Amino acid sequence: MRERSLRRANWYRHVLAVNAPAALACWLTSGGSLTARLKARADAFRVQVLRQRPARCLADEASALGLPRMGNIRGRCWEREVLLRCDNTPVVFAHTVVPMSADAADWPLFSALGERSLGTTLFGDPMVARGPLEYARLRGSHPLARRARAALAAQGIAIPDELLLYARRCLYRRRQGTLLVTEVFLPQVAALVPKTSNSR
């Protein structure tokens, strides 16, 4: 039971509940498009797709999406995971799930995003309603923390297991569909600063 509980995160509506360092708290609470904020701090921004596939919702996602559980079997979903890179440095691990019950009319561009930013699509669509942000600390045993570390390890970047990762998530609605985006902020994001324009 304890091992199972360590694979879940406690999600809070207020960022103070997760006691994030100041350099990360400002990222967690920033409004608007995360993509736009990252682009303002990089000469080159890129979305690196890690996987997009059918999967089962994580234990702490099913309730947020309103998906029923049948015993220990969680709901099926479409899953997309990417690294957001600023000047080739991974700074955010993003995980998105859409219930299998959604149809193409709910999220018409999701399956064909490729390396385009999902955030740009969501914030540019007037039919999309955005829910409140929720915040969590992810221990090393949480599935998203493990996946984020594995993605970085493939790039030759190591993060100690004991280092907590801070994340936020938001539920989006469009027509009859729901979509849950979780953004895990990697330690490297704290070093980003706004670009300055050099006048000639």
Tab-separated table of C-alpha atoms in Angstrom:
chain	number	residue	atom	x	y	z
A	1	MET	CA	0.000	0.000	0.000
A	2	ARG	CA	2.808	2.427	0.847
A	3	GLU	CA	4.514	1.788	-2.497
A	4	ARG	CA	1.235	2.457	-4.293
A	5	SER	CA	0.717	5.731	-2.389
A	6	LEU	CA	4.201	6.931	-3.359
A	7	ARG	CA	3.164	6.625	-7.002
A	8	ARG	CA	0.457	9.230	-6.423
A	9	ALA	CA	0.852	12.956	-5.887
A	10	ASN	CA	-1.164	15.298	-3.715
A	11	TRP	CA	-2.507	18.106	-5.863
A	12	TYR	CA	-3.326	21.501	-4.356
A	13	ARG	CA	-5.127	24.592	-5.632
A	14	HIS	CA	-2.639	26.958	-3.947
A	15	VAL	CA	1.049	27.002	-4.831
A	16	LEU	CA	2.109	27.742	-1.232
A	17	ALA	CA	1.043	24.215	-0.304
A	18	VAL	CA	3.961	22.695	-2.240
A	19	ASN	CA	6.624	25.033	-0.782
A	20	ALA	CA	8.416	25.437	-4.097
A	21	PRO	CA	11.651	27.444	-4.309
A	22	ALA	CA	11.007	31.035	-5.390
A	23	ALA	CA	12.760	30.500	-8.732
A	24	LEU	CA	10.281	27.719	-9.572
A	25	ALA	CA	7.172	29.176	-7.907
A	26	CYS	CA	7.074	32.001	-10.441
A	27	TRP	CA	6.987	29.437	-13.240
A	28	LEU	CA	4.329	27.362	-11.548
A	29	THR	CA	1.972	30.304	-11.127
A	30	SER	CA	2.569	32.123	-14.407
A	31	GLY	CA	-0.607	32.704	-16.390
A	32	GLY	CA	-1.042	32.602	-20.127
A	33	SER	CA	0.882	30.388	-22.488
A	34	LEU	CA	3.944	28.605	-21.097
A	35	THR	CA	5.206	28.253	-24.673
A	36	ALA	CA	5.173	32.047	-25.138
A	37	ARG	CA	7.032	32.565	-21.863
A	38	LEU	CA	9.706	30.043	-22.796
A	39	LYS	CA	10.129	31.530	-26.266
A	40	ALA	CA	10.744	34.928	-24.665
A	41	ARG	CA	13.724	33.397	-22.864
A	42	ALA	CA	15.390	31.511	-25.704
A	43	ASP	CA	16.833	32.126	-29.127
A	44	ALA	CA	15.601	28.691	-30.190
A	45	PHE	CA	12.562	26.898	-28.761
A	46	ARG	CA	11.663	23.331	-29.720
A	47	VAL	CA	9.125	20.673	-28.822
A	48	GLN	CA	10.720	17.209	-28.718
A	49	VAL	CA	8.071	14.503	-28.909
A	50	LEU	CA	8.917	11.504	-26.723
A	51	ARG	CA	5.765	9.450	-27.267
A	52	GLN	CA	2.149	9.691	-28.341
A	53	ARG	CA	0.187	6.505	-27.832
A	54	PRO	CA	-2.795	4.767	-26.207
A	55	ALA	CA	-2.202	4.203	-22.495
A	56	ARG	CA	-3.884	3.891	-19.120
A	57	CYS	CA	-4.384	7.035	-17.051
A	58	LEU	CA	-2.120	7.414	-14.066
A	59	ALA	CA	-3.695	6.844	-10.669
A	60	ASP	CA	-3.961	10.558	-9.854
A	61	GLU	CA	-5.300	11.506	-13.298
A	62	ALA	CA	-8.413	9.351	-13.584
A	63	SER	CA	-10.364	11.255	-10.928
A	64	ALA	CA	-9.371	14.629	-12.407
A	65	LEU	CA	-10.752	13.499	-15.766
A	66	GLY	CA	-13.859	11.983	-14.208
A	67	LEU	CA	-13.033	8.521	-15.519
A	68	PRO	CA	-14.521	5.560	-13.627
A	69	ARG	CA	-12.337	2.786	-12.255
A	70	MET	CA	-13.246	-0.895	-12.527
A	71	GLY	CA	-11.409	-2.517	-9.653
A	72	ASN	CA	-7.710	-1.761	-10.171
A	73	ILE	CA	-8.150	-1.001	-13.875
A	74	ARG	CA	-7.828	2.675	-14.748
A	75	GLY	CA	-9.427	4.343	-17.745
A	76	ARG	CA	-7.834	4.239	-21.187
A	77	CYS	CA	-6.583	7.440	-22.762
A	78	TRP	CA	-4.422	8.922	-25.475
A	79	GLU	CA	-1.117	10.014	-23.994
A	80	ARG	CA	1.386	12.552	-25.328
A	81	GLU	CA	4.738	13.308	-23.686
A	82	VAL	CA	7.240	15.918	-24.813
A	83	LEU	CA	10.289	17.821	-23.682
A	84	LEU	CA	10.209	21.585	-24.110
A	85	ARG	CA	13.696	22.763	-24.984
A	86	CYS	CA	15.184	26.254	-24.803
A	87	ASP	CA	18.401	26.617	-26.798
A	88	ASN	CA	18.517	22.821	-26.852
A	89	THR	CA	18.332	22.516	-23.034
A	90	PRO	CA	15.323	20.514	-21.735
A	91	VAL	CA	13.451	22.710	-19.247
A	92	VAL	CA	9.940	21.211	-19.016
A	93	PHE	CA	8.589	17.673	-19.273
A	94	ALA	CA	4.959	17.866	-20.414
A	95	HIS	CA	2.433	15.034	-20.176
A	96	THR	CA	-1.037	15.252	-21.743
A	97	VAL	CA	-3.897	12.767	-21.578
A	98	VAL	CA	-7.195	12.716	-23.469
A	99	PRO	CA	-9.868	10.111	-22.607
A	100	MET	CA	-10.569	7.550	-25.298
A	101	SER	CA	-14.190	8.705	-25.209
A	102	ALA	CA	-13.223	11.999	-26.883
A	103	ASP	CA	-13.891	12.207	-30.590
A	104	ALA	CA	-12.105	14.103	-33.341
A	105	ALA	CA	-14.512	17.026	-33.085
A	106	ASP	CA	-13.539	17.603	-29.438
A	107	TRP	CA	-9.798	17.938	-30.051
A	108	PRO	CA	-9.387	18.053	-33.852
A	109	LEU	CA	-5.648	18.804	-33.916
A	110	PHE	CA	-4.404	16.610	-31.075
A	111	SER	CA	-3.474	13.550	-33.120
A	112	ALA	CA	-1.627	15.600	-35.732
A	113	LEU	CA	0.363	17.986	-33.530
A	114	GLY	CA	3.763	16.487	-34.254
A	115	GLU	CA	6.367	18.904	-32.906
A	116	ARG	CA	3.970	21.820	-32.706
A	117	SER	CA	3.206	23.225	-29.278
A	118	LEU	CA	-0.053	22.043	-27.726
A	119	GLY	CA	-0.184	25.205	-25.609
A	120	THR	CA	-0.259	27.443	-28.662
A	121	THR	CA	-3.200	25.437	-29.991
A	122	LEU	CA	-5.118	25.576	-26.703
A	123	PHE	CA	-4.652	29.290	-26.083
A	124	GLY	CA	-5.488	30.135	-29.690
A	125	ASP	CA	-8.841	28.304	-29.682
A	126	PRO	CA	-11.780	30.373	-28.349
A	127	MET	CA	-13.800	27.177	-27.771
A	128	VAL	CA	-11.347	25.917	-25.143
A	129	ALA	CA	-12.230	26.534	-21.475
A	130	ARG	CA	-9.340	26.402	-19.012
A	131	GLY	CA	-9.782	25.143	-15.462
A	132	PRO	CA	-7.828	26.212	-12.370
A	133	LEU	CA	-4.192	25.284	-11.940
A	134	GLU	CA	-3.217	22.602	-9.438
A	135	TYR	CA	0.248	22.084	-7.995
A	136	ALA	CA	2.232	19.123	-6.672
A	137	ARG	CA	5.631	17.933	-5.521
A	138	LEU	CA	6.649	14.760	-7.317
A	139	ARG	CA	8.778	12.263	-5.433
A	140	GLY	CA	11.234	10.110	-7.332
A	141	SER	CA	8.786	7.184	-7.242
A	142	HIS	CA	6.011	9.054	-9.080
A	143	PRO	CA	5.600	7.798	-12.678
A	144	LEU	CA	6.013	11.262	-14.194
A	145	ALA	CA	9.148	11.946	-12.175
A	146	ARG	CA	10.583	8.625	-13.351
A	147	ARG	CA	9.711	9.382	-16.972
A	148	ALA	CA	11.158	12.891	-16.787
A	149	ARG	CA	14.409	11.540	-15.339
A	150	ALA	CA	14.575	8.831	-18.003
A	151	ALA	CA	14.072	11.391	-20.761
A	152	LEU	CA	16.890	13.519	-19.362
A	153	ALA	CA	19.151	10.512	-18.836
A	154	ALA	CA	18.807	9.768	-22.555
A	155	GLN	CA	20.254	13.255	-23.126
A	156	GLY	CA	23.128	12.609	-20.714
A	157	ILE	CA	21.564	14.722	-17.931
A	158	ALA	CA	21.215	13.189	-14.476
A	159	ILE	CA	18.817	14.348	-11.736
A	160	PRO	CA	19.183	12.722	-8.306
A	161	ASP	CA	16.232	10.568	-7.279
A	162	GLU	CA	15.955	12.393	-3.963
A	163	LEU	CA	15.429	15.769	-5.675
A	164	LEU	CA	11.752	16.741	-5.649
A	165	LEU	CA	10.300	17.877	-8.950
A	166	TYR	CA	7.563	20.505	-9.003
A	167	ALA	CA	4.617	20.242	-11.335
A	168	ARG	CA	1.354	21.894	-12.222
A	169	ARG	CA	-1.638	20.612	-14.116
A	170	CYS	CA	-4.724	22.048	-15.721
A	171	LEU	CA	-7.930	20.529	-17.082
A	172	TYR	CA	-9.168	21.889	-20.406
A	173	ARG	CA	-12.632	21.426	-21.894
A	174	ARG	CA	-13.753	21.736	-25.486
A	175	ARG	CA	-17.224	20.712	-26.620
A	176	GLN	CA	-17.812	17.404	-24.787
A	177	GLY	CA	-14.132	16.579	-24.424
A	178	THR	CA	-11.627	16.958	-21.589
A	179	LEU	CA	-7.845	17.128	-21.767
A	180	LEU	CA	-5.428	17.173	-18.834
A	181	VAL	CA	-2.001	18.778	-19.202
A	182	THR	CA	0.690	18.241	-16.558
A	183	GLU	CA	3.909	20.250	-16.776
A	184	VAL	CA	6.920	19.107	-14.761
A	185	PHE	CA	9.418	21.924	-14.344
A	186	LEU	CA	12.975	20.657	-14.600
A	187	PRO	CA	15.761	22.289	-12.537
A	188	GLN	CA	17.227	23.902	-15.666
A	189	VAL	CA	14.173	26.167	-16.059
A	190	ALA	CA	15.273	28.268	-13.069
A	191	ALA	CA	18.269	29.559	-15.034
A	192	LEU	CA	16.179	31.080	-17.835
A	193	VAL	CA	16.037	34.863	-18.075
A	194	PRO	CA	14.149	37.093	-20.546
A	195	LYS	CA	16.019	37.907	-23.717
A	196	THR	CA	17.257	41.471	-24.043
A	197	SER	CA	17.111	43.231	-27.388
A	198	ASN	CA	20.403	44.833	-28.376
A	199	SER	CA	19.869	48.132	-30.114
A	200	ARG	CA	22.260	48.913	-32.923
